[in-house]
Amino acid sequence: MAKYDLAILNGTVVFPYLGPLRADVAARGGKIVAIEDEIAPADAEQVIDARGKLVFPGAVDSHFHIGIYRPIPEDARSETMSSLVGGVTTVLSYFRTGHHYLDKTGPYREIYPEVLALTRGNAYTDYGYHIGIMTSAQIDEIDWLVGETGVSSFKYFMFYKGLNLAASSTAGLDYTMSDIYDLGHLYRYMQAIVRANQKYQQRISLSLHCEHAEIIRTMIDEVKALGLQGLEAYHRARPPFQERLAIAEAVLLADVTQCPLNLLHLSSAEALQGGMKARLDYPSLDIQLETTLHHLCLTYETAHGGIESGKVNPPLRTKEDNEALWAGVLRGEINQVVSDHACCMLEMKRGGVWEAQPGFGGTSLIYPVMVSEGHHKRGLPLARVAELVSAQPARNYGLYPRKGTIAVGSDADFAIIDPELEQTVTTELLLSAQNHTPFEGYRLKGWPVQTIRAGKLMFDRGKVVGQPDGVYLKRPDALYSAQREPVPA
Ligand SMILES: [Zn+2]
């Protein structure tokens, strides 16, 4: 029997926080067990020649929506398959009770085991869930969710408050299927998260969708009166200042409670400014800033397919906003870059700007966008690319160093990237069930040629070669690592 299950030879390994180094890497039992100057090919069952390639840690796509518009099993299957194309080996998906997803509410003690059972055996990546606490009764389940089920991060949607008043929609209490979902709920929610932080001595955090319901309500009326259409109308109905206002409200409550925050999908210069101001105003607070691939790359004018492809919350904005977010990435202000992947079929995107469903996929473009637009075009160091899409999300959500790095003892998850491979994005290339992409026609240089999870080749030059046998990740890992099987000798 060979010493190793798998060896990746002759490549340049991109170590987060260190940089690229020439090294060979070997895996056994799903873990990295050797990093050497030279490993003999005869020592491994399977050898991957990575000459001329970059060996990155598998990406941790920490903003994902499995099962939001389609049944969880089939959505998990097709969309985590799409992740492999982008070098993603772990997804952290959002789940909440209410409209969409399972279209029901109740205690997570009943619903969360169902979510896990529906996902099991259907994911090509490893996976975990962030949970939206939507009702006051669910607040009492936070301790159980952290301590028993492995959920270390939660979500609150600033813009669900008062949406029942919006002229536009079926939203509001019907939508969330909750009792009163407002800042009072958020305050109690934050207090419960902080109690879990203290009890488990780990980063248990709250992710915030920062948009402001009351401003959106009035702006929709205004934009409708002007007769504006398309993605520009959507942008104007949810202007950047309402993101900043939502951030300002939320961070004040976070300061009062000392709740660690992740400000999700910052879409504009103004939102980034709001996040940076919060850090200055509340220096003791832990505030992580996130942006998405589409907010870095697309605008309301350039998204392919217009409203029928590119409607998303928060909306696509302007070229100036794209560049302001890239500047925030380059300055190290933004901590994580994600896809906010939600498979939303063309059929759901029809009916005009107000009726179309928001969201689209992007997980398959994580490394291509960051290597092409970040590294090649803007000089973002390779180590920073690995930090933004792998190490930092792994740290923020309790997976580091099991995930997010290349070290002996870490999971053997890799994206092997050909930095010179140039491809134009097409819907077919992404291996998602989604039948359109607002990135159609986008040219990117630097694509994964192979994706490896737990020492197994999953994706090889455009083809999926692995099985949907990804495992559920209990987080924070430090709390659960003792329960796991040791690496076989
Ligand atoms: Zn999202």
Coordinates of C-alpha atoms and ligand atoms in Angstrom, one line a residue:
M1 CA 0.0 0.0 0.0
A2 CA 1.3 3.5 -0.9
K3 CA 2.2 5.9 1.8
Y4 CA -0.3 8.5 0.6
D5 CA -3.7 8.4 -1.1
L6 CA -3.0 11.5 -3.2
A7 CA 0.0 13.7 -4.0
I8 CA 0.0 17.0 -5.8
L9 CA 3.4 17.5 -7.3
N10 CA 5.4 20.3 -8.9
G11 CA 2.9 23.1 -8.2
T12 CA 3.2 26.5 -6.5
V13 CA 1.2 26.3 -3.3
V14 CA -0.5 29.5 -2.2
F15 CA -0.4 29.6 1.6
P16 CA -2.8 32.2 3.1
Y17 CA -0.9 34.8 5.2
L18 CA 2.4 33.6 3.8
G19 CA 2.4 33.6 0.0
P20 CA 3.1 31.3 -2.9
L21 CA 5.9 28.7 -2.4
R22 CA 7.1 25.8 -4.5
A23 CA 6.0 22.6 -2.6
D24 CA 4.6 19.1 -3.0
V25 CA 1.6 18.2 -0.9
A26 CA 0.3 14.8 0.1
A27 CA -3.0 13.6 1.6
R28 CA -4.1 10.5 3.5
G29 CA -7.5 9.7 5.1
G30 CA -8.9 13.0 3.8
K31 CA -6.3 15.1 5.6
I32 CA -3.1 16.8 4.5
V33 CA -0.2 14.7 6.0
A34 CA 2.9 16.0 4.2
I35 CA 4.2 19.3 2.7
E36 CA 7.7 18.7 1.3
D37 CA 10.2 20.1 -1.2
E38 CA 9.8 16.8 -3.1
I39 CA 7.5 13.8 -2.7
A40 CA 8.2 10.7 -4.7
P41 CA 5.4 9.8 -7.1
A42 CA 5.7 6.2 -6.2
D43 CA 4.6 7.1 -2.6
A44 CA 1.1 8.0 -3.7
E45 CA -1.9 6.0 -5.1
Q46 CA -2.9 9.0 -7.2
V47 CA -0.6 11.7 -8.5
I48 CA -1.7 15.1 -9.8
D49 CA 0.9 17.0 -11.8
A50 CA 0.4 20.7 -10.9
R51 CA 3.4 22.0 -12.9
G52 CA 2.7 25.6 -14.0
K53 CA -0.4 25.6 -11.7
L54 CA -1.3 27.3 -8.4
V55 CA -2.4 25.1 -5.6
F56 CA -4.9 27.1 -3.5
P57 CA -6.9 25.9 -0.4
G58 CA -10.4 24.9 -1.5
A59 CA -12.6 28.0 -1.3
V60 CA -15.2 28.3 1.6
D61 CA -18.2 30.0 -0.1
S62 CA -19.7 31.3 3.1
H63 CA -22.8 33.0 1.6
F64 CA -25.0 30.5 -0.2
H65 CA -28.7 29.7 -0.4
I66 CA -29.4 26.0 -0.9
G67 CA -33.1 25.3 -1.4
I68 CA -34.4 28.8 -1.4
Y69 CA -36.4 28.4 -4.6
R70 CA -36.2 24.7 -5.3
P71 CA -36.3 21.5 -3.2
I72 CA -33.2 21.2 -1.0
P73 CA -32.1 17.8 -2.3
E74 CA -32.0 18.7 -6.0
D75 CA -30.7 22.2 -5.3
A76 CA -27.9 20.9 -3.1
R77 CA -26.9 18.5 -5.8
S78 CA -26.8 20.8 -8.8
E79 CA -25.5 23.9 -7.0
T80 CA -22.7 22.4 -5.0
M81 CA -21.7 20.7 -8.3
S82 CA -21.4 24.2 -9.7
S83 CA -19.3 25.2 -6.7
L84 CA -16.6 22.6 -7.8
V85 CA -16.1 24.6 -11.0
G86 CA -15.1 27.6 -9.0
G87 CA -12.7 25.6 -6.7
V88 CA -15.2 25.7 -3.8
T89 CA -15.0 22.7 -1.5
T90 CA -17.1 24.1 1.4
V91 CA -20.4 26.0 1.3
L92 CA -22.1 27.7 4.2
S93 CA -25.7 28.1 3.3
Y94 CA -28.3 30.4 4.9
F95 CA -31.6 28.8 6.1
R96 CA -34.6 30.5 7.8
T97 CA -38.2 29.6 8.4
G98 CA -40.9 31.5 6.6
H99 CA -41.8 31.9 2.9
H100 CA -39.4 30.2 0.4
Y101 CA -37.1 27.4 1.6
L102 CA -39.5 24.9 3.4
D103 CA -42.4 27.4 3.5
K104 CA -43.1 26.8 7.1
T105 CA -42.3 28.0 10.6
G106 CA -41.9 26.4 14.0
P107 CA -39.2 25.3 16.3
Y108 CA -35.7 24.5 14.9
R109 CA -35.6 21.4 17.1
E110 CA -38.1 20.0 14.5
I111 CA -37.1 21.8 11.4
Y112 CA -33.3 21.8 11.4
P113 CA -33.0 18.0 11.6
E114 CA -35.2 17.9 8.5
V115 CA -33.0 20.4 6.7
L116 CA -29.9 18.3 7.4
A117 CA -31.7 15.1 6.4
L118 CA -32.7 16.7 3.1
T119 CA -29.1 17.8 2.4
R120 CA -27.3 14.6 3.4
G121 CA -26.0 12.6 0.5
N122 CA -26.7 15.5 -2.0
A123 CA -23.7 17.8 -1.5
Y124 CA -20.5 17.6 -3.6
T125 CA -18.9 20.0 -1.2
D126 CA -18.7 19.9 2.6
Y127 CA -21.4 22.1 4.0
G128 CA -22.8 23.9 7.0
Y129 CA -25.7 26.2 7.8
H130 CA -26.2 29.7 9.2
I131 CA -29.6 30.1 10.7
G132 CA -32.1 32.9 10.7
I133 CA -33.9 33.3 14.0
M134 CA -37.3 34.6 12.9
T135 CA -39.5 34.3 15.9
S136 CA -39.2 35.1 19.6
A137 CA -39.6 31.4 20.5
Q138 CA -36.6 30.5 18.3
I139 CA -34.3 32.8 20.3
D140 CA -34.4 30.3 23.1
E141 CA -33.1 27.7 20.7
I142 CA -29.8 29.5 20.0
D143 CA -27.9 27.8 22.8
W144 CA -29.1 24.4 21.5
L145 CA -28.2 25.2 17.9
V146 CA -24.6 26.2 18.9
G147 CA -24.0 23.5 21.5
E148 CA -25.7 20.5 20.0
T149 CA -26.2 21.0 16.2
G150 CA -23.0 22.9 15.2
V151 CA -24.4 26.3 14.1
S152 CA -22.1 29.1 15.0
S153 CA -23.6 31.9 12.9
F154 CA -27.0 33.5 12.6
K155 CA -28.7 36.0 10.4
Y156 CA -31.0 39.0 10.7
F157 CA -32.7 40.8 7.7
M158 CA -32.9 44.5 8.5
F159 CA -35.3 45.0 5.5
Y160 CA -38.0 42.5 6.5
K161 CA -39.2 44.9 9.2
G162 CA -42.3 46.7 8.0
L163 CA -42.2 45.1 4.5
N164 CA -45.9 44.2 5.1
L165 CA -46.5 47.9 4.4
A166 CA -44.7 47.9 1.1
A167 CA -47.0 48.4 -1.9
S168 CA -45.0 45.9 -3.9
S169 CA -45.3 42.6 -2.4
T170 CA -46.6 39.6 -0.6
A171 CA -44.1 40.4 2.2
G172 CA -44.4 41.2 5.8
L173 CA -45.6 38.9 8.5
D174 CA -46.9 36.5 5.9
Y175 CA -43.5 36.4 4.4
T176 CA -41.5 35.8 7.6
M177 CA -44.2 33.8 9.3
S178 CA -43.0 35.3 12.5
D179 CA -44.4 37.4 15.3
I180 CA -43.0 40.9 15.6
Y181 CA -39.8 41.0 13.5
D182 CA -38.2 44.4 14.4
L183 CA -35.3 46.0 16.2
G184 CA -36.7 44.7 19.5
H185 CA -36.4 41.2 18.2
L186 CA -32.9 42.0 17.0
Y187 CA -31.9 43.3 20.4
R188 CA -33.0 40.2 22.2
Y189 CA -31.5 38.1 19.4
M190 CA -28.1 39.8 19.9
Q191 CA -28.2 39.3 23.6
A192 CA -28.7 35.5 23.2
I193 CA -25.8 35.3 20.7
V194 CA -23.5 37.1 23.2
R195 CA -24.5 34.6 25.9
A196 CA -23.5 31.8 23.6
N197 CA -20.2 33.6 22.9
Q198 CA -19.5 33.7 26.7
K199 CA -20.6 30.2 27.3
Y200 CA -18.6 28.5 24.5
Q201 CA -15.7 31.0 24.4
Q202 CA -15.9 31.0 20.6
R203 CA -16.9 33.4 17.9
I204 CA -20.6 33.0 17.6
S205 CA -21.7 35.8 15.2
L206 CA -24.6 37.5 13.6
S207 CA -24.7 38.2 9.9
L208 CA -26.8 41.2 8.8
H209 CA -28.5 41.9 5.6
C210 CA -28.4 45.7 5.8
E211 CA -31.1 47.3 3.8
H212 CA -33.8 49.6 5.3
A213 CA -37.4 48.6 4.9
E214 CA -39.0 52.0 5.6
I215 CA -36.8 53.8 3.1
I216 CA -37.4 51.1 0.4
R217 CA -41.1 51.4 0.9
T218 CA -41.1 55.2 0.1
M219 CA -38.5 54.9 -2.6
I220 CA -40.5 52.2 -4.5
D221 CA -43.5 54.6 -4.6
E222 CA -41.2 57.4 -5.9
V223 CA -39.6 55.2 -8.6
K224 CA -42.9 53.8 -9.7
A225 CA -44.3 57.3 -10.0
L226 CA -41.4 58.3 -12.3
G227 CA -42.1 55.2 -14.5
L228 CA -38.6 53.9 -14.3
Q229 CA -38.0 50.3 -15.4
G230 CA -35.3 47.7 -15.3
L231 CA -32.3 47.2 -13.0
E232 CA -31.7 50.9 -12.8
A233 CA -35.2 51.3 -11.3
Y234 CA -34.4 48.6 -8.8
H235 CA -31.2 50.3 -7.8
R236 CA -33.0 53.6 -7.3
A237 CA -35.7 52.0 -5.3
R238 CA -33.1 50.6 -2.9
P239 CA -30.5 53.4 -2.9
P240 CA -27.1 53.0 -1.2
F241 CA -28.0 55.4 1.6
Q242 CA -30.6 53.0 2.9
E243 CA -27.8 50.4 3.3
R244 CA -25.8 52.9 5.3
L245 CA -28.8 53.7 7.4
A246 CA -29.5 50.1 8.2
I247 CA -25.8 49.5 9.1
A248 CA -25.9 52.6 11.4
E249 CA -29.0 51.2 13.3
A250 CA -27.6 47.7 13.6
V251 CA -24.1 48.5 14.8
L252 CA -25.5 50.7 17.5
L253 CA -27.4 47.7 18.9
A254 CA -24.4 45.5 18.4
D255 CA -22.3 48.0 20.5
V256 CA -24.9 48.0 23.2
T257 CA -24.9 44.2 23.3
Q258 CA -21.2 43.6 22.1
C259 CA -22.4 41.2 19.5
P260 CA -19.9 40.1 16.8
L261 CA -21.1 41.0 13.3
N262 CA -20.7 40.1 9.7
L263 CA -22.0 42.9 7.4
L264 CA -23.1 40.9 4.4
H265 CA -22.9 41.7 0.7
L266 CA -21.9 45.4 0.8
S267 CA -22.9 46.6 -2.6
S268 CA -21.9 50.3 -2.8
A269 CA -19.2 52.8 -1.9
E270 CA -21.6 54.2 0.7
A271 CA -22.2 50.8 2.3
L272 CA -18.5 50.2 2.6
Q273 CA -18.1 53.7 4.1
G274 CA -20.8 52.8 6.6
G275 CA -19.0 49.6 7.6
M276 CA -15.7 51.4 8.0
K277 CA -17.4 54.2 10.1
A278 CA -18.9 51.5 12.4
R279 CA -15.4 50.2 13.0
L280 CA -14.1 53.7 13.9
D281 CA -17.1 54.5 16.1
Y282 CA -17.0 51.1 17.9
P283 CA -13.4 50.0 18.0
S284 CA -14.1 47.2 20.5
L285 CA -16.7 45.6 18.2
D286 CA -15.8 42.6 15.9
I287 CA -17.2 43.7 12.5
Q288 CA -16.4 41.6 9.5
L289 CA -17.1 43.1 6.0
E290 CA -18.3 41.0 3.1
T291 CA -18.9 41.8 -0.6
T292 CA -19.9 39.6 -3.5
L293 CA -18.5 38.7 -6.9
H294 CA -21.4 40.5 -8.6
H295 CA -21.1 43.7 -6.6
L296 CA -17.4 43.8 -7.6
C297 CA -18.0 43.0 -11.3
L298 CA -21.5 43.9 -12.5
T299 CA -23.5 47.1 -12.8
Y300 CA -27.2 47.7 -13.5
E301 CA -26.1 48.6 -17.0
T302 CA -23.7 45.7 -17.7
A303 CA -25.5 42.7 -16.2
H304 CA -26.4 40.3 -19.1
G305 CA -30.1 39.9 -19.4
G306 CA -31.1 43.0 -17.4
I307 CA -33.9 42.5 -14.9
E308 CA -34.5 39.0 -16.2
S309 CA -31.2 37.9 -14.9
G310 CA -29.6 40.4 -12.6
K311 CA -32.2 41.3 -10.0
V312 CA -30.6 40.8 -6.6
N313 CA -30.7 42.3 -3.1
P314 CA -29.0 44.6 -2.5
P315 CA -29.2 45.7 -6.2
L316 CA -26.4 45.9 -8.7
R317 CA -25.1 49.4 -8.7
T318 CA -22.6 51.5 -10.7
K319 CA -19.0 51.2 -12.1
E320 CA -17.9 53.6 -9.4
D321 CA -19.3 51.3 -6.7
N322 CA -17.5 48.3 -8.3
E323 CA -14.2 50.2 -8.1
A324 CA -14.8 51.5 -4.5
L325 CA -15.4 47.9 -3.4
W326 CA -12.2 46.7 -5.2
A327 CA -10.4 49.5 -3.4
G328 CA -11.8 48.2 -0.1
V329 CA -10.6 44.7 -1.0
L330 CA -7.1 45.9 -1.9
R331 CA -6.8 48.0 1.3
G332 CA -7.8 45.0 3.4
E333 CA -11.0 46.5 4.6
I334 CA -13.2 43.9 3.2
N335 CA -12.6 40.5 4.9
Q336 CA -14.5 38.0 2.7
V337 CA -15.7 37.7 -0.9
V338 CA -18.6 35.3 -1.5
S339 CA -21.1 34.4 -4.2
D340 CA -24.4 34.8 -2.4
H341 CA -25.4 31.9 -4.7
A342 CA -29.1 31.4 -5.1
C343 CA -30.3 29.3 -8.0
C344 CA -33.1 31.3 -9.5
M345 CA -34.5 30.1 -12.8
L346 CA -35.4 32.4 -15.7
E347 CA -39.1 31.6 -15.2
M348 CA -38.9 33.2 -11.7
K349 CA -37.2 36.3 -13.0
R350 CA -40.0 37.2 -15.4
G351 CA -42.9 39.7 -14.8
G352 CA -40.9 42.9 -14.5
V353 CA -38.8 44.7 -12.1
W354 CA -41.1 44.5 -9.0
E355 CA -42.3 40.9 -9.5
A356 CA -39.1 39.1 -10.5
Q357 CA -37.5 37.0 -7.8
P358 CA -34.2 38.3 -6.5
G359 CA -30.9 36.4 -6.6
F360 CA -28.8 34.3 -8.9
G361 CA -25.8 31.9 -8.9
G362 CA -22.1 32.7 -8.9
T363 CA -20.3 30.1 -6.8
S364 CA -18.5 28.7 -9.9
L365 CA -16.8 32.1 -10.4
I366 CA -15.2 32.6 -7.0
Y367 CA -11.6 31.8 -7.9
P368 CA -11.9 32.9 -11.5
V369 CA -13.1 36.4 -10.6
M370 CA -10.6 36.8 -7.8
V371 CA -7.6 35.6 -9.8
S372 CA -8.6 37.4 -13.0
E373 CA -10.1 40.7 -11.8
G374 CA -8.3 40.8 -8.5
H375 CA -4.8 39.4 -9.1
H376 CA -4.2 39.8 -12.8
K377 CA -6.0 43.1 -13.3
R378 CA -5.5 44.9 -10.0
G379 CA -2.4 43.3 -8.4
L380 CA -4.1 41.6 -5.5
P381 CA -1.5 39.3 -4.0
L382 CA -2.3 35.6 -4.4
A383 CA -2.1 35.0 -0.7
R384 CA -4.8 37.7 -0.3
V385 CA -7.0 35.9 -2.8
A386 CA -6.7 32.7 -0.7
E387 CA -7.5 34.7 2.5
L388 CA -10.6 36.5 1.1
V389 CA -12.3 33.4 -0.3
S390 CA -11.0 30.6 2.0
A391 CA -9.0 31.5 5.2
Q392 CA -11.0 34.5 6.3
P393 CA -14.5 32.9 5.9
A394 CA -13.2 29.8 7.6
R395 CA -12.0 31.9 10.6
N396 CA -15.2 34.0 10.8
Y397 CA -17.4 30.9 10.9
G398 CA -15.5 28.6 13.2
L399 CA -13.9 26.3 10.6
Y400 CA -10.2 27.4 10.8
P401 CA -7.7 25.6 10.6
R402 CA -9.6 22.5 9.6
K403 CA -10.7 24.5 6.5
G404 CA -9.2 27.6 4.9
T405 CA -5.5 26.7 4.9
I406 CA -2.9 24.3 3.6
A407 CA -1.3 22.8 6.7
V408 CA -0.5 19.3 8.0
G409 CA -3.7 18.2 9.8
S410 CA -6.1 20.3 7.8
D411 CA -8.7 18.8 5.4
A412 CA -7.1 18.0 2.0
D413 CA -9.3 20.5 0.0
F414 CA -7.6 22.2 -2.9
A415 CA -8.3 24.2 -6.0
I416 CA -5.7 23.7 -8.6
I417 CA -5.7 26.8 -10.8
D418 CA -4.2 27.4 -14.2
P419 CA -3.5 31.1 -14.0
E420 CA -3.2 31.5 -17.8
L421 CA -6.4 29.7 -18.7
E422 CA -8.8 32.2 -20.3
Q423 CA -12.5 31.5 -20.8
T424 CA -15.6 33.4 -21.5
V425 CA -18.5 32.7 -19.1
T426 CA -21.4 30.8 -20.5
T427 CA -24.4 29.3 -18.7
E428 CA -23.2 25.8 -19.7
L429 CA -19.7 26.2 -18.3
L430 CA -20.9 26.8 -14.8
L431 CA -22.6 23.3 -14.4
S432 CA -25.5 24.9 -12.4
A433 CA -29.2 24.1 -12.9
Q434 CA -29.8 27.8 -13.4
N435 CA -30.7 28.5 -17.0
H436 CA -29.1 31.9 -17.3
T437 CA -26.3 34.0 -15.8
P438 CA -25.8 37.8 -15.6
F439 CA -22.1 37.0 -16.0
E440 CA -22.7 35.6 -19.6
G441 CA -20.0 36.9 -21.9
Y442 CA -17.6 38.0 -19.0
R443 CA -14.0 37.0 -19.9
L444 CA -11.9 35.7 -17.0
K445 CA -8.3 34.5 -16.9
G446 CA -7.3 32.0 -14.2
W447 CA -9.7 29.0 -13.7
P448 CA -9.6 25.9 -11.6
V449 CA -8.6 22.8 -13.7
Q450 CA -9.0 20.4 -10.7
T451 CA -10.9 20.6 -7.5
I452 CA -10.1 18.2 -4.7
R453 CA -12.1 17.6 -1.5
A454 CA -10.9 15.4 1.4
G455 CA -8.1 14.1 -0.8
K456 CA -10.5 13.0 -3.6
L457 CA -10.5 14.4 -7.1
M458 CA -14.0 15.9 -7.5
F459 CA -13.7 18.0 -10.6
D460 CA -11.3 17.5 -13.5
R461 CA -11.0 19.8 -16.5
G462 CA -14.6 20.6 -16.9
K463 CA -16.1 17.3 -15.6
V464 CA -17.4 16.3 -12.3
V465 CA -15.7 13.0 -11.3
G466 CA -16.6 12.8 -7.6
Q467 CA -19.7 11.8 -5.6
P468 CA -22.1 14.0 -3.6
D469 CA -20.7 12.7 -0.3
G470 CA -19.7 16.0 1.3
V471 CA -20.0 16.0 5.1
Y472 CA -21.9 18.3 7.4
L473 CA -19.6 20.6 9.3
K474 CA -20.4 21.2 13.0
R475 CA -19.2 24.7 14.0
P476 CA -17.3 26.1 15.8
D477 CA -14.9 23.3 14.9
A478 CA -13.0 23.7 18.1
L479 CA -16.1 22.7 20.1
Y480 CA -16.6 19.5 18.1
S481 CA -13.2 18.4 16.9
A482 CA -12.8 15.9 19.7
Q483 CA -15.9 14.0 18.5
R484 CA -14.3 13.4 15.0
E485 CA -12.5 10.3 13.9
P486 CA -8.7 10.6 14.0
V487 CA -6.7 10.3 10.7
P488 CA -5.9 6.6 10.2
A489 CA -2.1 5.8 10.4
Ligands
ZN1 ZN -27.9 36.0 0.5

